[in-house]
Amino acid sequence: MSIKKLAAHLGLSKSTVSRALNGYTDVNEQTREKVLKAAQEIGYRANPTAKRLASGKSRNIGIILPAHSRTFVSSAFSKVLAAAAEFLAKHDYQLIVTTIFEWQDEQQVYYDFISSGLVDGVFIVRTRHQDPRIAMLKKHHFPYVCFGFDANFTNDSFVDVDNTQAFYDLTQRQIMQGHTHIAFLDAPLELTFSLARKRGYLQAMHEAHLTIDPRWLLNGELNEHDAMKMTQEIMSLVQRPTCILCADDTMALGAIAACEALSYQVGIDIAIAGYGDYEYSGYTKPSITTVKYDTRLVGEGMSKLMLNKIEDKQFEVNNWYEAMIVIRQSDTYLLTNKI
Amino acid sequence: MSIKKLAAHLGLSKSTVSRALNGYTDVNEQTREKVLKAAQEIGYRANPTAKRLASGKSRNIGIILPAHSRTFVSSAFSKVLAAAAEFLAKHDYQLIVTTIFEWQDEQQVYYDFISSGLVDGVFIVRTRHQDPRIAMLKKHHFPYVCFGFDANFTNDSFVDVDNTQAFYDLTQRQIMQGHTHIAFLDAPLELTFSLARKRGYLQAMHEAHLTIDPRWLLNGELNEHDAMKMTQEIMSLVQRPTCILCADDTMALGAIAACEALSYQVGIDIAIAGYGDYEYSGYTKPSITTVKYDTRLVGEGMSKLMLNKIEDKQFEVNNWYEAMIVIRQSDTYLLTNKI
DNA sequence: TTGTAAGCGTTATCAT
DNA sequence: ATGATAACGCTTACAA
């Protein structure tokens, strides 16, 4: 009843009002002004649902996050998402987040989401190798942008941190600090970044001609609990590592807790490093040596790629982002061989 | 074209198909079966946007979170939201989250959100005294449920933790441990829970006939940085507290960091407690003594109240939830007066 | 029990 | 430059 009312009020047709409101050129400027003014006064606001139905666009970008039912949004994506959302908001798009639970069928949830008309595009996080979600999105020609690279991805649909380089650098640095026994608590290997990181770690180890005990290379979820268990396992080996690299800061925190519980002094007896530079990582004790990247740029990059896709924008976007080591206390400086 | 197609395919009218699909009773059972089967085969799925326009319902519940641009969802609500979302999902509703940035007009963002047709109801967090958001929602008769109680709230639209009791208990417990100099780093007073907590703190102090130095009662945002600054301030007083209560665990972490930086040993020289029992709070060193509540029940409570409102359900819901103290290492046990 | 037809509030394609 | 009018895909009186 609304544009209709406005039109009636002005003695114009719906079409003219619609055109005036939506910035079309074929409208008399004076008419447009009148319409805009009246709309202002009456407090007219277009009904987005109707707009959506008529135009087929929603101006929403969606993301489906796995809720391990303990947290809604993991720290890993929190900052990137904030940046992505802010950039989108500035272009009059909203980021909307929903969750998927373990008891739900992933393909179904994604399909419902993209076919709901709720969103014009989706972000994918925790990209997996040969990700079935992406296969589905492709099949339905639905716009998507991934955080995480996999083979054959095209530059218009992903951003990623150079995880291989990051863990190569991190590993190499620890080697230069004197470490020869370096463990790596990696994330689940199905995630694309896990393999990339493993590659960086292995390369640095090989180049330094260090042997890699396969028992030092474990995989687990990105949380404190899993990390504690893996750390206990590793530290009970006869050949203990003097350094533990972790896939993120929550794991580093768990690893630190496990070491402390075993009476090792982190930062002295053993070095531990994480990834992600979470909010709290500079405040824990010891504070966590970690790897950070520009979450703002990454988030904006995702949004730019999305707008390039759905609005034919021409934003220049970097696909790859560099990570930098942040040295903190969980690091050891002077390693005096104590094994 | 879709229900139309399905109808044509079946030789029925759109209305009959619609009724069959939506579980109306005035449909021949055999017809319904036929329709359901055909829908299944053809892979028909109703267009939610059209449904929304025609029915005025979206089956989405929304929440707008403040993004301090560093994190997307603060730990404070992460667990509650996960529980709320899961309960909603089981009733075929989705929780959708969007953010508001500091440069945006709050009333505008909320109004756009509720008038967008995107959501049937909204959750309000960080409830403020005389909250203008609630005034607006009431004015527009838009369904809402608050996490946080304020005067005159009715039982159908809020859940809350008994913050007064929680901080009364916590303060009293510290007093019983021997503390007489207890500081409290509270959240901004505009938030309803801040005043409630302050009340609990004050009551316990008064009952114990302890004097309250107003300089021990500060307010700041729920993050490590603000907490550090406040802690530095407090610890530079001539009359230093031997115990610092914090409005949440991020503040507790900041307070701990500040104390350590000043060479106080937390858990020995000084006791620090937080609130919320965040994911990491049991893993930091010292681990954080905190106050926990059943985030699952609270989240479900919010969702139940919402469904009661928008679907006339009759879920029994507790408005108030009890908090429990979790003792960890940041506590001091044996206080041997050292001031 | 089923069908007809009028919405829901826009946009978009024609004419005029 | 403006106006009819037909979509968009569904729901819902009201009729049959």
Short mmCIF file of C-alpha atoms in Angstrom, two decimals, chain A:
data_model
loop_
_atom_site.label_atom_id
_atom_site.label_comp_id
_atom_site.label_asym_id
_atom_site.label_seq_id
_atom_site.Cartn_x
_atom_site.Cartn_y
_atom_site.Cartn_z
CA MET A 1 0.00 0.00 0.00
CA SER A 2 2.94 2.20 0.35
CA ILE A 3 4.44 3.33 -2.87
CA LYS A 4 0.88 3.32 -4.06
CA LYS A 5 -0.14 5.67 -1.29
CA LEU A 6 2.79 7.92 -1.93
CA ALA A 7 1.95 7.98 -5.62
CA ALA A 8 -1.68 8.78 -4.92
CA HIS A 9 -0.67 11.47 -2.50
CA LEU A 10 1.46 13.06 -5.20
CA GLY A 11 -0.97 12.51 -8.01
CA LEU A 12 1.63 10.42 -9.83
CA SER A 13 1.84 6.83 -10.90
CA LYS A 14 3.65 4.14 -8.97
CA SER A 15 6.13 3.75 -11.77
CA THR A 16 7.18 7.36 -11.78
CA VAL A 17 7.59 7.37 -8.06
CA SER A 18 9.59 4.20 -8.17
CA ARG A 19 11.86 5.61 -10.84
CA ALA A 20 12.31 8.87 -9.02
CA LEU A 21 13.17 7.05 -5.83
CA ASN A 22 15.62 4.71 -7.45
CA GLY A 23 17.65 7.31 -9.24
CA TYR A 24 16.63 6.58 -12.78
CA THR A 25 17.53 9.25 -15.31
CA ASP A 26 14.33 9.41 -17.23
CA VAL A 27 12.56 11.47 -14.61
CA ASN A 28 11.96 15.16 -14.54
CA GLU A 29 14.27 16.62 -11.94
CA GLN A 30 11.50 18.67 -10.40
CA THR A 31 9.30 15.62 -10.17
CA ARG A 32 12.09 13.74 -8.50
CA GLU A 33 12.56 16.47 -5.95
CA LYS A 34 8.87 16.54 -5.19
CA VAL A 35 8.81 12.79 -4.75
CA LEU A 36 11.89 12.74 -2.55
CA LYS A 37 10.50 15.51 -0.40
CA ALA A 38 7.13 13.85 0.00
CA ALA A 39 8.75 10.53 0.79
CA GLN A 40 10.81 12.26 3.43
CA GLU A 41 7.80 13.93 4.99
CA ILE A 42 5.50 10.96 4.97
CA GLY A 43 8.34 8.80 6.16
CA TYR A 44 8.02 6.41 3.30
CA ARG A 45 10.40 3.47 3.24
CA ALA A 46 10.40 0.83 0.58
CA ASN A 47 9.54 -2.65 1.76
CA PRO A 48 12.69 -4.71 1.28
CA THR A 49 10.81 -7.96 0.94
CA ALA A 50 8.76 -6.66 -1.92
CA LYS A 51 11.83 -5.16 -3.48
CA ARG A 52 13.55 -8.47 -3.17
CA LEU A 53 10.71 -10.36 -4.75
CA ALA A 54 10.45 -7.95 -7.62
CA SER A 55 14.14 -7.43 -8.22
CA GLY A 56 15.58 -10.71 -7.10
CA LYS A 57 18.21 -8.95 -4.97
CA SER A 58 18.51 -8.73 -1.20
CA ARG A 59 21.63 -6.65 -0.53
CA ASN A 60 22.62 -9.23 2.06
CA ILE A 61 25.73 -11.35 2.09
CA GLY A 62 25.54 -14.46 4.19
CA ILE A 63 27.90 -16.67 6.05
CA ILE A 64 27.22 -19.94 7.77
CA LEU A 65 29.43 -20.65 10.72
CA PRO A 66 29.82 -23.97 12.42
CA ALA A 67 28.67 -23.60 16.02
CA HIS A 68 30.41 -26.18 18.13
CA SER A 69 27.54 -25.20 20.40
CA ARG A 70 30.02 -23.65 22.79
CA THR A 71 30.80 -20.52 20.90
CA PHE A 72 28.83 -18.75 18.26
CA VAL A 73 31.67 -17.23 16.32
CA SER A 74 35.19 -18.50 16.85
CA SER A 75 37.92 -15.99 17.49
CA ALA A 76 39.54 -17.17 14.29
CA PHE A 77 37.08 -15.31 12.11
CA SER A 78 35.81 -12.70 14.45
CA LYS A 79 38.08 -9.90 13.31
CA VAL A 80 37.98 -10.77 9.64
CA LEU A 81 34.21 -10.83 9.73
CA ALA A 82 34.02 -7.52 11.51
CA ALA A 83 36.10 -5.92 8.76
CA ALA A 84 34.13 -7.64 6.01
CA ALA A 85 30.86 -6.53 7.56
CA GLU A 86 32.00 -2.98 7.95
CA PHE A 87 33.10 -2.69 4.35
CA LEU A 88 29.86 -4.19 3.13
CA ALA A 89 27.85 -1.86 5.33
CA LYS A 90 29.54 1.10 3.71
CA HIS A 91 28.29 -0.14 0.39
CA ASP A 92 24.82 -0.63 1.73
CA TYR A 93 25.10 -4.37 2.11
CA GLN A 94 24.58 -6.30 5.29
CA LEU A 95 26.50 -9.31 6.43
CA ILE A 96 24.22 -11.81 7.99
CA VAL A 97 25.46 -14.73 9.95
CA THR A 98 23.78 -17.94 10.76
CA THR A 99 25.02 -21.16 12.20
CA ILE A 100 25.04 -24.79 11.38
CA PHE A 101 24.94 -27.42 14.06
CA GLU A 102 26.38 -30.86 13.97
CA TRP A 103 23.00 -32.49 13.74
CA GLN A 104 22.17 -30.60 10.57
CA ASP A 105 22.86 -31.68 7.01
CA GLU A 106 25.43 -29.30 5.58
CA GLN A 107 24.33 -29.45 1.97
CA GLN A 108 20.75 -28.94 2.98
CA VAL A 109 21.51 -25.97 5.20
CA TYR A 110 23.59 -24.31 2.51
CA TYR A 111 21.04 -24.99 -0.14
CA ASP A 112 18.22 -23.62 1.97
CA PHE A 113 20.28 -20.57 2.68
CA ILE A 114 21.14 -19.70 -0.89
CA SER A 115 17.73 -20.51 -2.22
CA SER A 116 15.95 -18.51 0.42
CA GLY A 117 16.41 -15.20 -1.29
CA LEU A 118 17.86 -14.00 1.97
CA VAL A 119 21.31 -13.42 0.54
CA ASP A 120 22.88 -12.49 -2.76
CA GLY A 121 26.15 -14.22 -2.04
CA VAL A 122 27.93 -16.25 0.59
CA PHE A 123 31.29 -16.31 2.24
CA ILE A 124 32.88 -19.66 2.87
CA VAL A 125 35.24 -20.18 5.78
CA ARG A 126 37.10 -23.27 6.85
CA THR A 127 37.52 -24.10 3.20
CA ARG A 128 38.13 -27.78 2.71
CA HIS A 129 39.89 -29.70 0.00
CA GLN A 130 37.45 -30.35 -2.83
CA ASP A 131 34.88 -28.64 -0.74
CA PRO A 132 31.40 -30.02 -1.46
CA ARG A 133 29.89 -26.69 -0.52
CA ILE A 134 31.75 -25.04 -3.33
CA ALA A 135 30.74 -27.72 -5.78
CA MET A 136 27.16 -27.01 -4.86
CA LEU A 137 27.47 -23.26 -5.11
CA LYS A 138 29.08 -23.61 -8.51
CA LYS A 139 26.38 -25.91 -9.69
CA HIS A 140 23.74 -23.37 -8.73
CA HIS A 141 25.79 -20.45 -10.03
CA PHE A 142 25.55 -18.78 -6.68
CA PRO A 143 28.15 -16.10 -5.92
CA TYR A 144 30.66 -17.01 -3.26
CA VAL A 145 34.01 -15.94 -1.91
CA CYS A 146 36.22 -18.25 0.11
CA PHE A 147 38.58 -17.53 2.94
CA GLY A 148 41.09 -20.22 2.09
CA PHE A 149 42.60 -21.35 -1.20
CA ASP A 150 42.28 -24.73 -2.83
CA ALA A 151 43.61 -26.06 -6.13
CA ASN A 152 41.95 -24.58 -9.20
CA PHE A 153 40.40 -21.66 -7.39
CA THR A 154 40.20 -18.60 -9.57
CA ASN A 155 41.37 -15.21 -8.37
CA ASP A 156 37.89 -13.80 -8.27
CA SER A 157 36.71 -16.05 -5.51
CA PHE A 158 39.20 -16.38 -2.73
CA VAL A 159 41.51 -14.62 -0.38
CA ASP A 160 43.99 -16.37 1.79
CA VAL A 161 46.91 -15.83 4.07
CA ASP A 162 50.13 -17.34 2.82
CA ASN A 163 50.03 -20.07 5.39
CA THR A 164 52.89 -22.03 3.91
CA GLN A 165 55.19 -19.05 4.08
CA ALA A 166 53.97 -18.17 7.56
CA PHE A 167 54.80 -21.56 8.99
CA TYR A 168 57.97 -21.77 6.99
CA ASP A 169 59.10 -18.50 8.53
CA LEU A 170 57.95 -19.45 11.99
CA THR A 171 59.62 -22.85 11.87
CA GLN A 172 62.82 -21.43 10.42
CA ARG A 173 62.93 -18.79 13.08
CA GLN A 174 62.64 -21.38 15.83
CA ILE A 175 65.38 -23.38 14.21
CA MET A 176 67.57 -20.31 14.21
CA GLN A 177 66.85 -19.92 17.90
CA GLY A 178 68.49 -23.26 18.31
CA HIS A 179 65.52 -25.59 18.28
CA THR A 180 65.92 -28.93 16.60
CA HIS A 181 63.00 -30.75 18.11
CA ILE A 182 59.95 -28.93 16.86
CA ALA A 183 56.44 -30.29 17.13
CA PHE A 184 53.45 -29.00 15.21
CA LEU A 185 49.87 -29.26 16.42
CA ASP A 186 48.05 -28.70 13.18
CA ALA A 187 44.34 -28.25 12.56
CA PRO A 188 42.30 -30.99 10.85
CA LEU A 189 43.91 -31.84 7.54
CA GLU A 190 40.68 -31.52 5.61
CA LEU A 191 41.01 -27.75 5.97
CA THR A 192 43.04 -26.26 3.16
CA PHE A 193 45.14 -24.11 5.42
CA SER A 194 46.26 -27.08 7.48
CA LEU A 195 48.03 -28.75 4.62
CA ALA A 196 49.54 -25.44 3.53
CA ARG A 197 50.97 -24.91 6.98
CA LYS A 198 52.26 -28.41 7.24
CA ARG A 199 54.06 -27.86 3.97
CA GLY A 200 55.77 -24.74 5.31
CA TYR A 201 56.77 -26.52 8.47
CA LEU A 202 58.15 -29.52 6.63
CA GLN A 203 60.07 -27.41 4.17
CA ALA A 204 61.84 -25.47 6.88
CA MET A 205 62.65 -28.66 8.73
CA HIS A 206 64.01 -30.34 5.63
CA GLU A 207 66.10 -27.38 4.62
CA ALA A 208 67.70 -27.45 8.04
CA HIS A 209 68.23 -31.20 7.68
CA LEU A 210 66.26 -31.88 10.81
CA THR A 211 64.51 -35.15 11.24
CA ILE A 212 60.82 -35.08 11.81
CA ASP A 213 59.41 -37.50 14.25
CA PRO A 214 55.91 -38.21 12.89
CA ARG A 215 54.67 -38.33 16.45
CA TRP A 216 55.42 -34.61 16.68
CA LEU A 217 52.97 -33.84 13.94
CA LEU A 218 49.42 -34.11 15.23
CA ASN A 219 46.07 -32.82 14.13
CA GLY A 220 43.18 -31.63 16.21
CA GLU A 221 40.45 -29.06 16.47
CA LEU A 222 41.20 -25.45 17.18
CA ASN A 223 40.48 -25.39 20.88
CA GLU A 224 42.29 -25.55 24.19
CA HIS A 225 41.09 -28.99 25.13
CA ASP A 226 42.35 -30.80 22.04
CA ALA A 227 45.62 -28.96 22.28
CA MET A 228 46.10 -30.01 25.90
CA LYS A 229 45.57 -33.63 25.06
CA MET A 230 47.97 -33.54 22.14
CA THR A 231 50.54 -31.72 24.19
CA GLN A 232 50.36 -34.26 26.99
CA GLU A 233 50.85 -36.97 24.41
CA ILE A 234 53.85 -35.28 22.88
CA MET A 235 55.48 -34.37 26.15
CA SER A 236 55.29 -37.91 27.36
CA LEU A 237 57.48 -39.12 24.51
CA VAL A 238 61.03 -40.06 25.27
CA GLN A 239 62.13 -37.63 22.60
CA ARG A 240 60.40 -34.49 23.70
CA PRO A 241 60.25 -31.41 21.52
CA THR A 242 61.65 -28.13 22.80
CA CYS A 243 59.23 -26.17 20.74
CA ILE A 244 55.56 -26.60 19.89
CA LEU A 245 53.96 -24.77 17.01
CA CYS A 246 50.19 -24.53 17.15
CA ALA A 247 47.56 -23.92 14.52
CA ASP A 248 46.05 -21.05 16.46
CA ASP A 249 46.22 -19.18 19.72
CA THR A 250 43.52 -21.19 21.43
CA MET A 251 45.64 -24.25 20.83
CA ALA A 252 48.71 -22.42 22.03
CA LEU A 253 46.87 -21.54 25.21
CA GLY A 254 45.94 -25.17 25.71
CA ALA A 255 49.49 -26.27 24.98
CA ILE A 256 50.85 -23.78 27.49
CA ALA A 257 48.40 -24.97 30.13
CA ALA A 258 49.39 -28.58 29.52
CA CYS A 259 53.09 -27.79 29.78
CA GLU A 260 52.65 -25.81 32.94
CA ALA A 261 50.67 -28.67 34.40
CA LEU A 262 53.64 -30.90 33.64
CA SER A 263 55.89 -28.38 35.37
CA TYR A 264 57.61 -27.11 32.27
CA GLN A 265 58.20 -23.41 32.17
CA VAL A 266 56.97 -22.08 28.89
CA GLY A 267 59.34 -19.48 27.57
CA ILE A 268 62.24 -21.15 29.30
CA ASP A 269 62.02 -24.92 29.09
CA ILE A 270 59.92 -24.88 25.99
CA ALA A 271 58.82 -22.49 23.30
CA ILE A 272 55.21 -22.36 22.15
CA ALA A 273 53.77 -20.35 19.31
CA GLY A 274 50.28 -19.87 17.99
CA TYR A 275 48.60 -18.24 15.05
CA GLY A 276 45.98 -15.56 14.65
CA ASP A 277 46.92 -13.01 17.28
CA TYR A 278 43.64 -13.25 19.12
CA GLU A 279 42.40 -10.51 21.40
CA TYR A 280 43.72 -12.08 24.53
CA SER A 281 47.02 -13.38 23.24
CA GLY A 282 49.00 -10.38 24.36
CA TYR A 283 47.55 -10.54 27.86
CA THR A 284 48.00 -14.14 28.85
CA LYS A 285 50.94 -15.22 30.88
CA PRO A 286 53.17 -15.96 29.19
CA SER A 287 51.85 -13.86 26.37
CA ILE A 288 51.65 -15.86 23.19
CA THR A 289 54.14 -15.64 20.35
CA THR A 290 51.98 -15.77 17.32
CA VAL A 291 51.53 -15.01 13.67
CA LYS A 292 49.35 -12.14 12.65
CA TYR A 293 47.97 -10.89 9.39
CA ASP A 294 45.99 -7.86 8.50
CA THR A 295 42.48 -8.99 9.33
CA ARG A 296 41.07 -5.72 8.07
CA LEU A 297 42.58 -6.13 4.63
CA VAL A 298 41.53 -9.74 4.42
CA GLY A 299 37.96 -8.93 5.45
CA GLU A 300 37.77 -6.06 3.04
CA GLY A 301 39.27 -8.21 0.33
CA MET A 302 36.51 -10.76 0.76
CA SER A 303 33.88 -8.07 0.54
CA LYS A 304 35.46 -6.46 -2.48
CA LEU A 305 35.62 -9.72 -4.36
CA MET A 306 31.98 -10.27 -3.49
CA LEU A 307 30.93 -6.88 -4.80
CA ASN A 308 33.01 -7.43 -7.92
CA LYS A 309 30.99 -10.56 -8.50
CA ILE A 310 27.51 -9.42 -7.76
CA GLU A 311 27.71 -5.80 -8.80
CA ASP A 312 30.39 -5.92 -11.46
CA LYS A 313 32.55 -3.63 -9.41
CA GLN A 314 36.21 -3.40 -10.31
CA PHE A 315 37.91 -3.35 -6.95
CA GLU A 316 41.55 -4.29 -7.06
CA VAL A 317 42.02 -7.13 -4.64
CA ASN A 318 45.01 -9.01 -3.39
CA ASN A 319 44.34 -12.68 -3.16
CA TRP A 320 47.23 -13.42 -0.90
CA TYR A 321 48.12 -11.80 2.37
CA GLU A 322 51.33 -11.93 4.22
CA ALA A 323 51.61 -13.06 7.81
CA MET A 324 54.04 -11.65 10.32
CA ILE A 325 55.52 -13.18 13.40
CA VAL A 326 54.74 -11.45 16.68
CA ILE A 327 57.32 -12.29 19.29
CA ARG A 328 56.04 -12.59 22.82
CA GLN A 329 56.93 -14.36 26.00
CA SER A 330 55.99 -17.90 25.10
CA ASP A 331 59.08 -17.89 22.97
CA THR A 332 62.46 -19.02 24.21
CA TYR A 333 65.43 -16.87 23.41
CA LEU A 334 68.45 -18.66 24.69
CA LEU A 335 68.12 -22.31 24.28
CA THR A 336 70.53 -24.18 26.49
CA ASN A 337 69.97 -27.75 25.41
CA LYS A 338 67.88 -29.35 28.08
CA ILE A 339 66.16 -32.46 26.94
#
